[in-house]
mmCIF file of C-alpha atoms and ligand atoms in Angstrom:
data_model
loop_
_atom_site.group_PDB
_atom_site.id
_atom_site.type_symbol
_atom_site.label_atom_id
_atom_site.label_comp_id
_atom_site.label_asym_id
_atom_site.label_seq_id
_atom_site.Cartn_x
_atom_site.Cartn_y
_atom_site.Cartn_z
ATOM 1 C CA MET A 1 1.981 15.545 -29.152
ATOM 2 C CA THR A 2 6.405 15.032 -28.710
ATOM 3 C CA SER A 3 7.391 12.018 -29.968
ATOM 4 C CA LEU A 4 7.589 10.184 -26.172
ATOM 5 C CA ARG A 5 4.235 11.036 -25.737
ATOM 6 C CA ARG A 6 3.467 9.783 -28.790
ATOM 7 C CA ARG A 7 5.603 5.998 -29.182
ATOM 8 C CA PHE A 8 4.147 5.926 -25.067
ATOM 9 C CA ARG A 9 0.377 6.097 -26.315
ATOM 10 C CA ARG A 10 1.242 3.543 -29.327
ATOM 11 C CA TYR A 11 3.827 1.237 -28.060
ATOM 12 C CA VAL A 12 3.208 1.611 -23.597
ATOM 13 C CA CYS A 13 0.155 -0.576 -22.211
ATOM 14 C CA GLN A 14 -2.677 2.221 -20.561
ATOM 15 C CA THR A 15 -4.900 1.067 -18.326
ATOM 16 C CA SER A 16 -6.832 4.137 -18.666
ATOM 17 C CA PRO A 17 -8.831 5.578 -21.537
ATOM 18 C CA HIS A 18 -7.131 9.236 -20.320
ATOM 19 C CA PRO A 19 -3.612 8.816 -18.415
ATOM 20 C CA ILE A 20 -2.237 12.194 -16.558
ATOM 21 C CA GLY A 21 0.408 12.026 -19.306
ATOM 22 C CA LEU A 22 2.853 14.388 -17.513
ATOM 23 C CA GLU A 23 6.298 14.085 -19.015
ATOM 24 C CA ILE A 24 8.971 12.836 -15.935
ATOM 25 C CA ASP A 25 12.162 14.461 -16.109
ATOM 26 C CA ARG A 26 13.331 13.467 -11.999
ATOM 27 C CA ALA A 27 11.978 13.087 -9.362
ATOM 28 C CA SER A 28 13.484 14.445 -6.308
ATOM 29 C CA GLY A 29 12.022 14.701 -1.911
ATOM 30 C CA SER A 30 8.235 15.531 -3.205
ATOM 31 C CA TYR A 31 8.884 17.181 -6.606
ATOM 32 C CA LEU A 32 8.107 15.798 -9.614
ATOM 33 C CA TYR A 33 9.846 17.557 -12.912
ATOM 34 C CA THR A 34 8.561 17.583 -15.596
ATOM 35 C CA THR A 35 9.853 17.873 -19.634
ATOM 36 C CA ASP A 36 8.175 21.101 -19.501
ATOM 37 C CA GLY A 37 10.803 22.783 -16.843
ATOM 38 C CA LYS A 38 7.432 22.305 -14.063
ATOM 39 C CA ALA A 39 7.119 21.312 -10.630
ATOM 40 C CA TYR A 40 4.662 19.173 -9.047
ATOM 41 C CA LEU A 41 4.096 18.699 -5.846
ATOM 42 C CA ASP A 42 3.146 14.776 -5.480
ATOM 43 C CA PHE A 43 0.777 14.595 -2.666
ATOM 44 C CA ILE A 44 -0.589 10.808 -2.804
ATOM 45 C CA SER A 45 3.298 9.036 -3.492
ATOM 46 C CA GLY A 46 3.458 7.551 -6.591
ATOM 47 C CA ILE A 47 0.980 5.800 -5.549
ATOM 48 C CA GLY A 48 2.136 4.645 -1.761
ATOM 49 C CA VAL A 49 5.293 4.680 -2.702
ATOM 50 C CA ALA A 50 7.415 7.343 -1.598
ATOM 51 C CA ASN A 51 7.269 7.628 1.804
ATOM 52 C CA ILE A 52 10.175 8.761 2.282
ATOM 53 C CA GLY A 53 10.876 11.209 -0.563
ATOM 54 C CA HIS A 54 11.426 10.365 -4.315
ATOM 55 C CA THR A 55 14.505 9.619 -4.878
ATOM 56 C CA ASN A 56 15.992 9.792 -1.291
ATOM 57 C CA ARG A 57 20.325 9.612 -1.392
ATOM 58 C CA ALA A 58 20.778 6.858 1.267
ATOM 59 C CA VAL A 59 18.085 4.505 -1.220
ATOM 60 C CA VAL A 60 20.179 5.487 -4.524
ATOM 61 C CA LYS A 61 23.504 5.179 -2.558
ATOM 62 C CA ALA A 62 22.357 1.601 -1.534
ATOM 63 C CA VAL A 63 21.422 0.601 -4.788
ATOM 64 C CA LYS A 64 24.572 1.403 -6.363
ATOM 65 C CA THR A 65 26.555 -0.091 -3.950
ATOM 66 C CA GLN A 66 25.000 -3.146 -4.633
ATOM 67 C CA ALA A 67 23.992 -3.309 -8.267
ATOM 68 C CA GLU A 68 28.196 -3.122 -8.094
ATOM 69 C CA ARG A 69 28.767 -6.223 -6.274
ATOM 70 C CA TYR A 70 26.055 -8.092 -8.088
ATOM 71 C CA LEU A 71 22.489 -8.166 -9.559
ATOM 72 C CA HIS A 72 20.656 -11.460 -9.824
ATOM 73 C CA VAL A 73 22.297 -15.035 -8.345
ATOM 74 C CA MET A 74 20.234 -17.338 -8.530
ATOM 75 C CA VAL A 75 16.229 -18.602 -7.993
ATOM 76 C CA TYR A 76 14.690 -17.304 -4.638
ATOM 77 C CA GLY A 77 16.090 -18.765 -0.967
ATOM 78 C CA GLU A 78 19.349 -20.732 -2.606
ATOM 79 C CA TYR A 79 21.484 -19.179 -1.750
ATOM 80 C CA ILE A 80 22.849 -17.047 1.435
ATOM 81 C CA GLN A 81 22.817 -12.783 0.628
ATOM 82 C CA SER A 82 23.851 -10.744 2.762
ATOM 83 C CA PRO A 83 21.367 -7.676 1.415
ATOM 84 C CA GLN A 84 18.295 -10.018 2.205
ATOM 85 C CA VAL A 85 19.524 -11.730 5.377
ATOM 86 C CA GLU A 86 20.378 -7.555 7.116
ATOM 87 C CA LEU A 87 16.884 -6.842 5.001
ATOM 88 C CA ALA A 88 15.006 -9.236 7.177
ATOM 89 C CA THR A 89 16.591 -9.284 10.423
ATOM 90 C CA ARG A 90 16.083 -5.724 10.936
ATOM 91 C CA LEU A 91 12.442 -6.340 9.725
ATOM 92 C CA ALA A 92 12.315 -9.168 12.377
ATOM 93 C CA GLN A 93 13.418 -6.614 15.037
ATOM 94 C CA CYS A 94 10.645 -4.363 14.198
ATOM 95 C CA LEU A 95 8.218 -6.846 14.361
ATOM 96 C CA PRO A 96 6.183 -8.637 16.855
ATOM 97 C CA LYS A 97 8.113 -11.979 17.843
ATOM 98 C CA ASN A 98 6.015 -14.517 16.077
ATOM 99 C CA LEU A 99 6.141 -12.215 13.059
ATOM 100 C CA SER A 100 9.791 -13.124 11.699
ATOM 101 C CA GLN A 101 10.309 -14.768 9.338
ATOM 102 C CA VAL A 102 10.218 -13.094 5.847
ATOM 103 C CA TYR A 103 9.661 -14.594 1.999
ATOM 104 C CA PHE A 104 10.116 -11.537 -0.175
ATOM 105 C CA THR A 105 8.208 -10.467 -3.394
ATOM 106 C CA ASN A 106 8.376 -8.581 -6.703
ATOM 107 C CA SER A 107 4.974 -6.752 -5.441
ATOM 108 C CA GLY A 108 2.137 -6.161 -3.133
ATOM 109 C CA THR A 109 -0.591 -8.770 -5.069
ATOM 110 C CA GLU A 110 2.541 -11.273 -4.439
ATOM 111 C CA ALA A 111 3.020 -11.008 -1.324
ATOM 112 C CA ASN A 112 -0.727 -11.790 -0.583
ATOM 113 C CA GLU A 113 -1.219 -14.729 -3.873
ATOM 114 C CA GLY A 114 1.803 -16.420 -0.404
ATOM 115 C CA ALA A 115 0.169 -15.112 2.306
ATOM 116 C CA LEU A 116 -3.622 -17.172 0.817
ATOM 117 C CA LYS A 117 -0.897 -20.071 -0.479
ATOM 118 C CA LEU A 118 1.044 -20.964 2.728
ATOM 119 C CA ALA A 119 -2.815 -20.054 4.841
ATOM 120 C CA LYS A 120 -4.127 -23.236 3.024
ATOM 121 C CA LYS A 121 -1.145 -24.665 3.093
ATOM 122 C CA TRP A 122 -0.648 -24.766 6.715
ATOM 123 C CA THR A 123 -4.470 -25.190 8.373
ATOM 124 C CA GLY A 124 -4.854 -27.880 4.819
ATOM 125 C CA ARG A 125 -8.151 -25.832 4.458
ATOM 126 C CA LYS A 126 -9.694 -24.440 2.068
ATOM 127 C CA ARG A 127 -12.186 -21.035 2.156
ATOM 128 C CA LEU A 128 -10.677 -18.311 2.227
ATOM 129 C CA ILE A 129 -13.335 -15.015 3.947
ATOM 130 C CA SER A 130 -12.071 -11.322 3.029
ATOM 131 C CA PHE A 131 -14.175 -8.067 3.348
ATOM 132 C CA GLU A 132 -16.595 -5.462 1.071
ATOM 133 C CA GLY A 133 -14.617 -3.100 -0.046
ATOM 134 C CA SER A 134 -10.743 -4.225 0.359
ATOM 135 C CA PHE A 135 -8.235 -4.600 -2.494
ATOM 136 C CA HIS A 136 -5.869 -6.936 -2.873
ATOM 137 C CA GLY A 137 -4.220 -6.768 -5.726
ATOM 138 C CA ASP A 138 -4.614 -8.173 -8.971
ATOM 139 C CA THR A 139 -3.054 -11.258 -9.659
ATOM 140 C CA HIS A 140 -6.318 -14.241 -10.070
ATOM 141 C CA GLY A 141 -5.943 -14.916 -5.919
ATOM 142 C CA ALA A 142 -5.204 -11.035 -4.800
ATOM 143 C CA CYS A 143 -8.672 -9.979 -7.279
ATOM 144 C CA SER A 144 -10.525 -13.273 -5.950
ATOM 145 C CA VAL A 145 -10.230 -11.877 -2.427
ATOM 146 C CA THR A 146 -10.712 -7.993 -3.503
ATOM 147 C CA GLY A 147 -13.899 -6.806 -2.172
ATOM 148 C CA ARG A 148 -15.540 -4.290 -5.232
ATOM 149 C CA GLU A 149 -17.720 -7.295 -7.701
ATOM 150 C CA ILE A 150 -16.750 -4.578 -11.101
ATOM 151 C CA TYR A 151 -13.409 -5.679 -10.526
ATOM 152 C CA ARG A 152 -13.853 -9.639 -10.248
ATOM 153 C CA LYS A 153 -16.662 -9.852 -12.499
ATOM 154 C CA PRO A 154 -14.788 -9.602 -15.955
ATOM 155 C CA PHE A 155 -11.960 -12.651 -14.807
ATOM 156 C CA GLU A 156 -14.369 -14.715 -13.060
ATOM 157 C CA PRO A 157 -14.674 -18.040 -12.723
ATOM 158 C CA LEU A 158 -11.411 -16.936 -10.281
ATOM 159 C CA LEU A 159 -10.697 -18.995 -6.687
ATOM 160 C CA PRO A 160 -14.186 -20.716 -5.607
ATOM 161 C CA GLY A 161 -14.777 -20.339 -1.241
ATOM 162 C CA VAL A 162 -14.274 -17.062 -1.143
ATOM 163 C CA ALA A 163 -16.606 -14.748 0.879
ATOM 164 C CA PHE A 164 -17.059 -11.466 1.588
ATOM 165 C CA LEU A 165 -17.779 -10.171 4.874
ATOM 166 C CA PRO A 166 -19.249 -6.243 5.569
ATOM 167 C CA PHE A 167 -16.054 -4.408 6.726
ATOM 168 C CA ASN A 168 -15.739 -3.180 10.633
ATOM 169 C CA ASP A 169 -19.658 -5.197 11.258
ATOM 170 C CA LEU A 170 -18.955 -7.403 14.516
ATOM 171 C CA ASP A 171 -21.610 -9.117 14.317
ATOM 172 C CA ALA A 172 -20.010 -10.769 11.028
ATOM 173 C CA LEU A 173 -17.714 -11.877 12.538
ATOM 174 C CA LYS A 174 -20.021 -14.938 13.041
ATOM 175 C CA GLN A 175 -19.270 -16.403 10.193
ATOM 176 C CA ILE A 176 -16.083 -17.522 10.330
ATOM 177 C CA ASP A 177 -15.565 -20.910 11.346
ATOM 178 C CA ASP A 178 -14.128 -24.281 11.162
ATOM 179 C CA SER A 179 -13.563 -24.206 7.246
ATOM 180 C CA VAL A 180 -11.876 -21.025 6.914
ATOM 181 C CA ALA A 181 -7.238 -21.110 6.252
ATOM 182 C CA ALA A 182 -7.353 -17.302 6.287
ATOM 183 C CA VAL A 183 -9.058 -13.756 6.437
ATOM 184 C CA ILE A 184 -7.341 -11.224 4.597
ATOM 185 C CA THR A 185 -8.229 -7.099 5.433
ATOM 186 C CA GLU A 186 -6.440 -4.132 5.500
ATOM 187 C CA PRO A 187 -5.993 -2.221 9.257
ATOM 188 C CA ILE A 188 -7.537 0.547 7.308
ATOM 189 C CA GLN A 189 -8.957 0.759 3.868
ATOM 190 C CA GLY A 190 -7.565 1.747 1.574
ATOM 191 C CA GLU A 191 -8.495 1.851 -2.108
ATOM 192 C CA GLY A 192 -11.799 1.743 0.193
ATOM 193 C CA GLY A 193 -12.020 5.153 0.536
ATOM 194 C CA MET A 194 -9.781 5.702 3.929
ATOM 195 C CA ARG A 195 -11.846 3.589 5.807
ATOM 196 C CA ILE A 196 -10.230 2.890 9.470
ATOM 197 C CA PRO A 197 -12.399 0.260 11.955
ATOM 198 C CA ASP A 198 -13.788 1.397 15.208
ATOM 199 C CA ASP A 199 -10.997 -0.076 17.545
ATOM 200 C CA ARG A 200 -12.456 -2.953 19.186
ATOM 201 C CA PHE A 201 -13.038 -4.723 15.407
ATOM 202 C CA LEU A 202 -9.640 -5.867 14.894
ATOM 203 C CA PRO A 203 -9.348 -7.392 18.578
ATOM 204 C CA ALA A 204 -13.026 -8.617 17.745
ATOM 205 C CA LEU A 205 -11.252 -10.484 14.572
ATOM 206 C CA ARG A 206 -8.066 -11.112 16.180
ATOM 207 C CA ALA A 207 -10.409 -13.397 18.542
ATOM 208 C CA ARG A 208 -12.414 -15.065 16.640
ATOM 209 C CA CYS A 209 -9.333 -16.222 14.121
ATOM 210 C CA THR A 210 -7.481 -17.759 16.644
ATOM 211 C CA GLU A 211 -10.722 -19.599 17.912
ATOM 212 C CA ALA A 212 -11.811 -20.819 14.829
ATOM 213 C CA GLY A 213 -7.962 -21.212 14.316
ATOM 214 C CA ALA A 214 -8.345 -19.170 10.699
ATOM 215 C CA LEU A 215 -4.924 -17.644 10.330
ATOM 216 C CA LEU A 216 -5.481 -14.198 9.769
ATOM 217 C CA ILE A 217 -3.508 -12.059 7.490
ATOM 218 C CA PHE A 218 -2.455 -8.127 7.573
ATOM 219 C CA ASP A 219 -2.230 -6.167 4.067
ATOM 220 C CA GLU A 220 -0.694 -3.446 5.652
ATOM 221 C CA VAL A 221 0.829 -2.972 1.687
ATOM 222 C CA GLN A 222 -0.146 0.768 1.562
ATOM 223 C CA THR A 223 -0.482 1.417 5.381
ATOM 224 C CA GLY A 224 3.560 -0.091 5.917
ATOM 225 C CA PHE A 225 6.653 1.079 7.154
ATOM 226 C CA GLY A 226 5.005 3.995 8.677
ATOM 227 C CA ARG A 227 1.638 5.756 6.656
ATOM 228 C CA THR A 228 -0.527 6.382 9.662
ATOM 229 C CA GLY A 229 1.577 7.707 12.170
ATOM 230 C CA LYS A 230 2.486 4.170 13.549
ATOM 231 C CA LEU A 231 5.896 1.564 11.795
ATOM 232 C CA PHE A 232 2.715 -0.826 11.179
ATOM 233 C CA ALA A 233 -1.275 0.233 11.257
ATOM 234 C CA MET A 234 -1.634 -2.582 13.310
ATOM 235 C CA GLU A 235 0.828 -1.346 15.905
ATOM 236 C CA HIS A 236 -2.804 1.409 16.437
ATOM 237 C CA SER A 237 -5.123 -1.419 17.384
ATOM 238 C CA GLU A 238 -2.640 -3.483 19.078
ATOM 239 C CA THR A 239 -3.256 -6.746 17.296
ATOM 240 C CA VAL A 240 -1.457 -9.116 15.678
ATOM 241 C CA PRO A 241 -1.793 -10.788 12.601
ATOM 242 C CA ASP A 242 -0.814 -14.219 11.562
ATOM 243 C CA ILE A 243 0.520 -13.372 8.213
ATOM 244 C CA LEU A 244 1.336 -9.594 7.704
ATOM 245 C CA THR A 245 1.656 -8.429 3.850
ATOM 246 C CA VAL A 246 3.475 -5.900 3.101
ATOM 247 C CA ALA A 247 5.365 -3.913 -0.038
ATOM 248 C CA LYS A 248 4.828 -0.757 -2.409
ATOM 249 C CA SER A 249 7.464 1.746 0.362
ATOM 250 C CA MET A 250 9.120 -1.368 1.747
ATOM 251 C CA GLY A 251 11.605 -1.266 -1.485
ATOM 252 C CA GLY A 252 12.471 2.548 -0.874
ATOM 253 C CA GLY A 253 11.070 3.068 -4.608
ATOM 254 C CA MET A 254 12.099 -0.203 -5.753
ATOM 255 C CA PRO A 255 10.137 -3.287 -6.599
ATOM 256 C CA LEU A 256 9.795 -5.469 -2.904
ATOM 257 C CA GLY A 257 6.818 -7.042 -1.532
ATOM 258 C CA ALA A 258 7.070 -9.794 1.599
ATOM 259 C CA PHE A 259 5.513 -11.767 3.530
ATOM 260 C CA ILE A 260 5.611 -12.333 6.980
ATOM 261 C CA SER A 261 5.252 -15.454 9.473
ATOM 262 C CA SER A 262 6.379 -17.038 11.950
ATOM 263 C CA PRO A 263 9.420 -20.176 10.987
ATOM 264 C CA ALA A 264 7.068 -23.182 12.290
ATOM 265 C CA ILE A 265 4.483 -21.064 9.448
ATOM 266 C CA MET A 266 6.926 -21.006 7.731
ATOM 267 C CA LYS A 267 8.132 -24.176 7.916
ATOM 268 C CA SER A 268 4.796 -25.971 4.987
ATOM 269 C CA LEU A 269 6.317 -23.878 2.025
ATOM 270 C CA SER A 270 9.479 -26.309 2.298
ATOM 271 C CA VAL A 271 7.871 -29.497 2.453
ATOM 272 C CA ASP A 272 4.864 -31.602 0.854
ATOM 273 C CA PRO A 273 6.425 -31.145 -1.631
ATOM 274 C CA PRO A 274 9.578 -29.052 -1.077
ATOM 275 C CA LEU A 275 9.821 -25.850 -3.821
ATOM 276 C CA SER A 276 6.172 -25.102 -3.188
ATOM 277 C CA HIS A 277 5.936 -21.756 -3.366
ATOM 278 C CA VAL A 278 9.262 -20.361 -5.109
ATOM 279 C CA THR A 279 10.222 -17.525 -6.912
ATOM 280 C CA THR A 280 12.832 -16.236 -9.422
ATOM 281 C CA PHE A 281 13.390 -12.547 -9.355
ATOM 282 C CA GLY A 282 11.432 -11.814 -5.667
ATOM 283 C CA GLY A 283 13.871 -11.180 -2.933
ATOM 284 C CA HIS A 284 15.936 -8.990 -5.467
ATOM 285 C CA PRO A 285 19.368 -7.644 -3.920
ATOM 286 C CA VAL A 286 19.953 -4.577 -5.493
ATOM 287 C CA CYS A 287 15.313 -3.935 -3.751
ATOM 288 C CA CYS A 288 16.983 -5.523 -0.371
ATOM 289 C CA ALA A 289 19.711 -3.015 -0.138
ATOM 290 C CA ALA A 290 17.432 -0.735 -0.878
ATOM 291 C CA GLY A 291 14.750 -2.319 1.420
ATOM 292 C CA LEU A 292 17.091 -1.202 4.284
ATOM 293 C CA ALA A 293 18.595 1.801 2.919
ATOM 294 C CA SER A 294 14.815 2.939 3.524
ATOM 295 C CA LEU A 295 13.774 1.231 7.024
ATOM 296 C CA ASN A 296 16.862 2.446 8.293
ATOM 297 C CA PHE A 297 15.997 5.965 7.559
ATOM 298 C CA ILE A 298 12.281 5.429 8.520
ATOM 299 C CA VAL A 299 13.125 4.234 11.715
ATOM 300 C CA GLU A 300 16.685 7.117 12.519
ATOM 301 C CA ASN A 301 13.900 9.761 10.939
ATOM 302 C CA ASP A 302 10.861 8.722 12.842
ATOM 303 C CA LEU A 303 9.116 9.994 10.376
ATOM 304 C CA PRO A 304 5.423 7.345 11.658
ATOM 305 C CA GLY A 305 5.823 10.286 14.042
ATOM 306 C CA ARG A 306 6.540 13.080 11.608
ATOM 307 C CA ALA A 307 3.398 11.373 9.900
ATOM 308 C CA LYS A 308 0.948 11.478 12.932
ATOM 309 C CA MET A 309 1.898 15.468 13.980
ATOM 310 C CA MET A 310 1.580 15.902 9.703
ATOM 311 C CA GLY A 311 -1.163 14.709 9.673
ATOM 312 C CA GLU A 312 -2.936 16.313 12.423
ATOM 313 C CA LYS A 313 -2.075 19.560 10.565
ATOM 314 C CA LEU A 314 -3.954 18.027 7.454
ATOM 315 C CA GLN A 315 -6.372 16.648 8.610
ATOM 316 C CA ALA A 316 -7.275 20.146 10.894
ATOM 317 C CA ALA A 317 -6.406 22.638 8.464
ATOM 318 C CA LEU A 318 -8.870 20.075 5.649
ATOM 319 C CA ARG A 319 -10.883 19.911 8.464
ATOM 320 C CA LYS A 320 -11.653 23.953 8.750
ATOM 321 C CA LEU A 321 -11.953 24.220 5.048
ATOM 322 C CA GLY A 322 -15.373 22.095 6.008
ATOM 323 C CA ARG A 323 -16.500 24.141 8.017
ATOM 324 C CA GLU A 324 -16.050 27.175 5.582
ATOM 325 C CA CYS A 325 -17.251 24.428 2.105
ATOM 326 C CA ASP A 326 -20.133 23.055 0.805
ATOM 327 C CA ALA A 327 -17.766 20.807 -1.219
ATOM 328 C CA ILE A 328 -16.129 18.888 1.914
ATOM 329 C CA ARG A 329 -17.982 15.905 2.995
ATOM 330 C CA ALA A 330 -15.509 14.504 5.613
ATOM 331 C CA VAL A 331 -12.070 14.607 6.554
ATOM 332 C CA ARG A 332 -10.714 11.002 7.459
ATOM 333 C CA GLY A 333 -7.448 9.330 7.779
ATOM 334 C CA LYS A 334 -5.153 8.305 10.058
ATOM 335 C CA GLY A 335 -1.480 10.056 10.172
ATOM 336 C CA LEU A 336 -0.369 11.045 6.092
ATOM 337 C CA MET A 337 -3.048 8.640 4.884
ATOM 338 C CA ILE A 338 -6.282 10.846 4.953
ATOM 339 C CA GLY A 339 -9.444 10.592 2.469
ATOM 340 C CA LEU A 340 -11.061 13.623 1.687
ATOM 341 C CA GLU A 341 -14.711 12.703 0.947
ATOM 342 C CA LEU A 342 -16.408 14.670 -2.078
ATOM 343 C CA ALA A 343 -20.165 15.156 -2.764
ATOM 344 C CA SER A 344 -20.618 13.462 -6.506
ATOM 345 C CA PRO A 345 -17.496 11.834 -8.797
ATOM 346 C CA GLU A 346 -17.854 15.043 -11.423
ATOM 347 C CA GLN A 347 -17.056 17.043 -8.454
ATOM 348 C CA THR A 348 -14.060 14.618 -7.094
ATOM 349 C CA ALA A 349 -12.556 14.516 -10.932
ATOM 350 C CA ARG A 350 -12.777 18.466 -11.857
ATOM 351 C CA PHE A 351 -11.414 18.842 -7.975
ATOM 352 C CA VAL A 352 -8.423 16.998 -9.488
ATOM 353 C CA GLN A 353 -7.602 18.120 -12.688
ATOM 354 C CA ARG A 354 -7.285 21.621 -10.733
ATOM 355 C CA CYS A 355 -4.646 20.843 -8.253
ATOM 356 C CA LEU A 356 -2.919 19.229 -11.250
ATOM 357 C CA LYS A 357 -2.906 22.525 -13.372
ATOM 358 C CA ALA A 358 -2.059 24.174 -10.477
ATOM 359 C CA GLY A 359 1.076 21.799 -9.363
ATOM 360 C CA LEU A 360 0.040 19.558 -6.471
ATOM 361 C CA ILE A 361 -0.787 15.897 -7.268
ATOM 362 C CA LEU A 362 -3.887 13.956 -5.702
ATOM 363 C CA GLY A 363 -6.281 11.325 -7.378
ATOM 364 C CA TRP A 364 -9.507 8.829 -5.951
ATOM 365 C CA THR A 365 -9.350 6.023 -4.551
ATOM 366 C CA LEU A 366 -10.042 2.903 -7.046
ATOM 367 C CA HIS A 367 -13.663 1.710 -4.807
ATOM 368 C CA THR A 368 -14.600 5.437 -4.116
ATOM 369 C CA ASN A 369 -14.463 8.018 -6.677
ATOM 370 C CA THR A 370 -15.998 10.242 -4.245
ATOM 371 C CA VAL A 371 -13.029 10.221 -1.738
ATOM 372 C CA VAL A 372 -9.667 11.729 -2.700
ATOM 373 C CA ARG A 373 -6.686 9.917 -1.028
ATOM 374 C CA ILE A 374 -4.196 12.481 0.579
ATOM 375 C CA ALA A 375 -0.473 10.872 0.776
ATOM 376 C CA PRO A 376 2.469 13.122 0.309
ATOM 377 C CA PRO A 377 5.737 11.981 1.561
ATOM 378 C CA LEU A 378 6.733 11.367 5.459
ATOM 379 C CA THR A 379 9.117 13.497 4.933
ATOM 380 C CA LEU A 380 7.510 16.619 3.655
ATOM 381 C CA SER A 381 7.951 19.780 4.463
ATOM 382 C CA GLU A 382 5.835 22.181 6.915
ATOM 383 C CA LYS A 383 6.540 24.730 3.804
ATOM 384 C CA ASP A 384 4.799 22.361 1.171
ATOM 385 C CA LEU A 385 2.426 21.209 3.323
ATOM 386 C CA ARG A 386 1.367 24.507 3.678
ATOM 387 C CA GLU A 387 1.797 24.638 -0.578
ATOM 388 C CA GLY A 388 -0.074 22.125 -0.845
ATOM 389 C CA LEU A 389 -3.086 23.617 1.371
ATOM 390 C CA ARG A 390 -3.015 26.653 -0.246
ATOM 391 C CA ILE A 391 -3.825 24.634 -4.154
ATOM 392 C CA ILE A 392 -6.272 21.956 -2.070
ATOM 393 C CA GLU A 393 -8.582 25.381 -0.554
ATOM 394 C CA LYS A 394 -7.798 27.650 -3.785
ATOM 395 C CA ALA A 395 -9.147 24.758 -6.319
ATOM 396 C CA LEU A 396 -13.054 23.867 -4.191
ATOM 397 C CA LYS A 397 -13.756 26.807 -3.604
ATOM 398 C CA LYS A 398 -12.966 28.214 -7.007
HETATM 399 N N1 PLP B 401 -3.062 -4.612 -1.117
HETATM 400 C C1 PLP B 401 -3.044 -3.551 -0.954
HETATM 401 C C2 PLP B 401 -4.098 -2.667 -0.257
HETATM 402 C C3 PLP B 401 -2.999 -2.542 -1.586
HETATM 403 O O1 PLP B 401 -3.447 -1.461 -1.645
HETATM 404 C C4 PLP B 401 -2.731 -2.861 -3.337
HETATM 405 C C5 PLP B 401 -2.122 -1.906 -4.494
HETATM 406 O O2 PLP B 401 -2.243 -0.369 -4.314
HETATM 407 C C6 PLP B 401 -2.390 -4.215 -3.709
HETATM 408 C C7 PLP B 401 -2.030 -4.924 -1.942
HETATM 409 C C8 PLP B 401 -1.081 -4.537 -4.248
HETATM 410 O O3 PLP B 401 -0.271 -4.079 -4.621
HETATM 411 P P1 PLP B 401 1.065 -4.017 -5.602
HETATM 412 O O4 PLP B 401 0.448 -3.243 -6.762
HETATM 413 O O5 PLP B 401 2.635 -3.576 -5.435
HETATM 414 O O6 PLP B 401 0.805 -5.653 -6.494
#
């Protein structure tokens, strides 16, 4: 054990008994390089962050330039800081008309916290609805609306007044009534096992929320910024929420998230009382500069289009493999957000270990330990796609 590894185990809090434990030297594009000289192809983008590849040059340049100008100068929303204003403007240009005002956060869970509080404040209602199999983050509020009991149970009591409906069930939507402040959902469930709802589900959910006067929150923390073959996954169903939450890949590798809504709804955070939702570091100028460089890179290089094209190739190859190999139970996904379902948790763990040994990083989704997450950088080259597939095939056929 190197001294660094020993101190990692001793001084850095771990959240699983067996951390992956790669000792990182550097990262570039689709690869991580470890201190023992090995290269690892990253097919989970660490997790769902490196849409534009690791250590993207445009982002590094933007970070350096902003770091030379100023770092943190004031708590959120008081001073005019060009990186925040430029990024918020650019985001608004990329989104439907009503999603035009941005509140920056440090993470996805904080974005969801803000969205839930905003919905309660705007509607004056108390109940929240979420879906079974969802994941929305690990702070108390976000955990309260996460649809998997084993992750909620140890932390109860959580928020009162939360109900969980079955995902993708049109009948269940009747339970959304005029006591509900907000309904939160991922357009495609990530940690729930890459579950894509039927085409009618999100439009029906939108219609029911409008009828009931409940705000609809789309959590695009994982699906956003090109991952599913569109800039935002909601575009697949042409359904627009009242509040959108984003994070993960938004900062191009820097910590950044946001909840986004209309000026009319957002206004409720600045009155009765003023400062009813503030943050010190949310929208850090260096992270916003990185976020702007990342968004421009995604749009200028049509990474959503690339995700669609590479995702179709990858899914087709995995389906072909599925016909030759009993271990594969299902392949599903959109763009480069793909789930590979295997027969058992043991087989899944063994498969992921074999891939890691061969230099390919994969993992299973949080709620579904038989679904392997395949979510490489959207910049993945054809050569690296073939290399990833070669390793996957070998590990499955062993
Ligand atoms: N929402 C979704 C859909 C996520 O997948 C995640 C993280 O995996 C979160 C929220 C939480 O984001 P963060 O880890 O940035 O707090």
